[in-house]
mmCIF file of C-alpha atoms in Angstrom:
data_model
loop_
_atom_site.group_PDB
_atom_site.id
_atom_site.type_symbol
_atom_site.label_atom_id
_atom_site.label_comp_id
_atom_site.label_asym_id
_atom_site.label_seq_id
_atom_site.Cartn_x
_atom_site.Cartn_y
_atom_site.Cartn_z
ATOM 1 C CA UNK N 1039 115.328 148.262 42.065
ATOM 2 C CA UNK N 1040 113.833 148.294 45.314
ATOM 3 C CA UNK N 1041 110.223 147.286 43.812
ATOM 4 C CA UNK N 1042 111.220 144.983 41.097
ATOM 5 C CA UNK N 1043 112.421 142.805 43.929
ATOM 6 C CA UNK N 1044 109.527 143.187 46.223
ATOM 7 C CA UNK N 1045 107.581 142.216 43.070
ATOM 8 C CA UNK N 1046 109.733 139.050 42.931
ATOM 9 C CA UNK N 1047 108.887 138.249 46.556
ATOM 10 C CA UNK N 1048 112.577 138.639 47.659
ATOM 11 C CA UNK N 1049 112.851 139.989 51.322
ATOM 12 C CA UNK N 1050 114.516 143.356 51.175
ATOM 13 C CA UNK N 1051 116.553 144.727 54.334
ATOM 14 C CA UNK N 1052 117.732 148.667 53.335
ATOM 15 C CA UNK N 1053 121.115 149.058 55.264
ATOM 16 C CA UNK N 1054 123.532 151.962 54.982
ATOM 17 C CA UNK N 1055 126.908 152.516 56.399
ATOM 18 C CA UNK N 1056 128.448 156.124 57.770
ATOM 19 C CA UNK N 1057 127.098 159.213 56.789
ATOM 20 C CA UNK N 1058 123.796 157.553 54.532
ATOM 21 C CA UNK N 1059 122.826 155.184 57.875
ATOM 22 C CA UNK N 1060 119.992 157.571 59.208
ATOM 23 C CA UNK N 1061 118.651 158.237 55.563
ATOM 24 C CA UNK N 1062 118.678 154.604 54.424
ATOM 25 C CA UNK N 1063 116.924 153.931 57.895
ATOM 26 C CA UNK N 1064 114.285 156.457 57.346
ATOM 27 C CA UNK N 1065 113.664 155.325 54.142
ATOM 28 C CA UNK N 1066 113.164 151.471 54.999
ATOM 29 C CA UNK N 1067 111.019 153.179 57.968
ATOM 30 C CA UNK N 1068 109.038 154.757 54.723
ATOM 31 C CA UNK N 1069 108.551 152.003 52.815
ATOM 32 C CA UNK N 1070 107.785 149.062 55.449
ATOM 33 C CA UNK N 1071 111.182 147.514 54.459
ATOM 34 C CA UNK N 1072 113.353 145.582 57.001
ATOM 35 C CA UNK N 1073 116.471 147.561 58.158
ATOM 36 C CA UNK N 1074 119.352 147.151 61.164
ATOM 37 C CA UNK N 1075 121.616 149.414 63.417
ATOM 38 C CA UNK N 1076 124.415 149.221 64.880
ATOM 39 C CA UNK N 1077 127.876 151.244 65.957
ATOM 40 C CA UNK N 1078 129.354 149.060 63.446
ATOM 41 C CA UNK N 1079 127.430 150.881 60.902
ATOM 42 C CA UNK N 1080 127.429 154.465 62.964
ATOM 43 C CA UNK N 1081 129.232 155.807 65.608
ATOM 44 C CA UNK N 1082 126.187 158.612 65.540
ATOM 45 C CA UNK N 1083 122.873 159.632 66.955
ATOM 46 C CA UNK N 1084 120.607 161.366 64.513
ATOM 47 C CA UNK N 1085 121.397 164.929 66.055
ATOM 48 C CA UNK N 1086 125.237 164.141 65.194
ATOM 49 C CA UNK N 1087 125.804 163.422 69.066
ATOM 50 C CA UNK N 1088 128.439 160.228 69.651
ATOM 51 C CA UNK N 1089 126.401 156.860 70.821
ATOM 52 C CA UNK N 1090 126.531 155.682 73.840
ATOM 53 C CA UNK N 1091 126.020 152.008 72.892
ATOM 54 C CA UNK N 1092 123.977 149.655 70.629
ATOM 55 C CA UNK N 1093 120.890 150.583 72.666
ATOM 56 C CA UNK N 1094 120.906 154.130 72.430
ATOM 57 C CA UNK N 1095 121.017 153.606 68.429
ATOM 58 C CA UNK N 1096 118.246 151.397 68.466
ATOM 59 C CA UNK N 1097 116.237 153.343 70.676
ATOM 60 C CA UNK N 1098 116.556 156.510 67.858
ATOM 61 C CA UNK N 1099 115.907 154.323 65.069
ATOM 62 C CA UNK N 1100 112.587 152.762 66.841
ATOM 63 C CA UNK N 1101 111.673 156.380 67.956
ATOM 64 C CA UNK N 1102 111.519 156.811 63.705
ATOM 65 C CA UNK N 1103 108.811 154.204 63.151
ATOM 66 C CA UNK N 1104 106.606 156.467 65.871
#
């Protein structure tokens, strides 16, 4: 699905919600799609530890892209 719309030319962000947040993350990391984080989506660092804010989740997810 995810290629038959980059194919179209339709911008794709890969988002996921709970528990599949860090995998649908490092997936979009994978494949150059756009993606987004925030403790409305995770309460969660990577490592399972609680977040301290919106910051400290997007300073995990850009550590991914290193």
């Amino acid at each position: 699905m995810l290629s038959a719309l980059g194919a179209a030319g339709v911008p794709v962000q890969l988002h996921g919600e709970g528990t599949s947040t860090w995998p649908a993350l490092q997936e979009a990391v994978r494949l150059g799609l756009d993606t987004r984080i925030g403790l409305e989506d995770t309460l969660l660092l990577p490592d399972g530890r609680p977040a301290d804010d919106n910051a400290a989740l997007v300073t995990a997810a850009r550590a991914l892209r290193a």
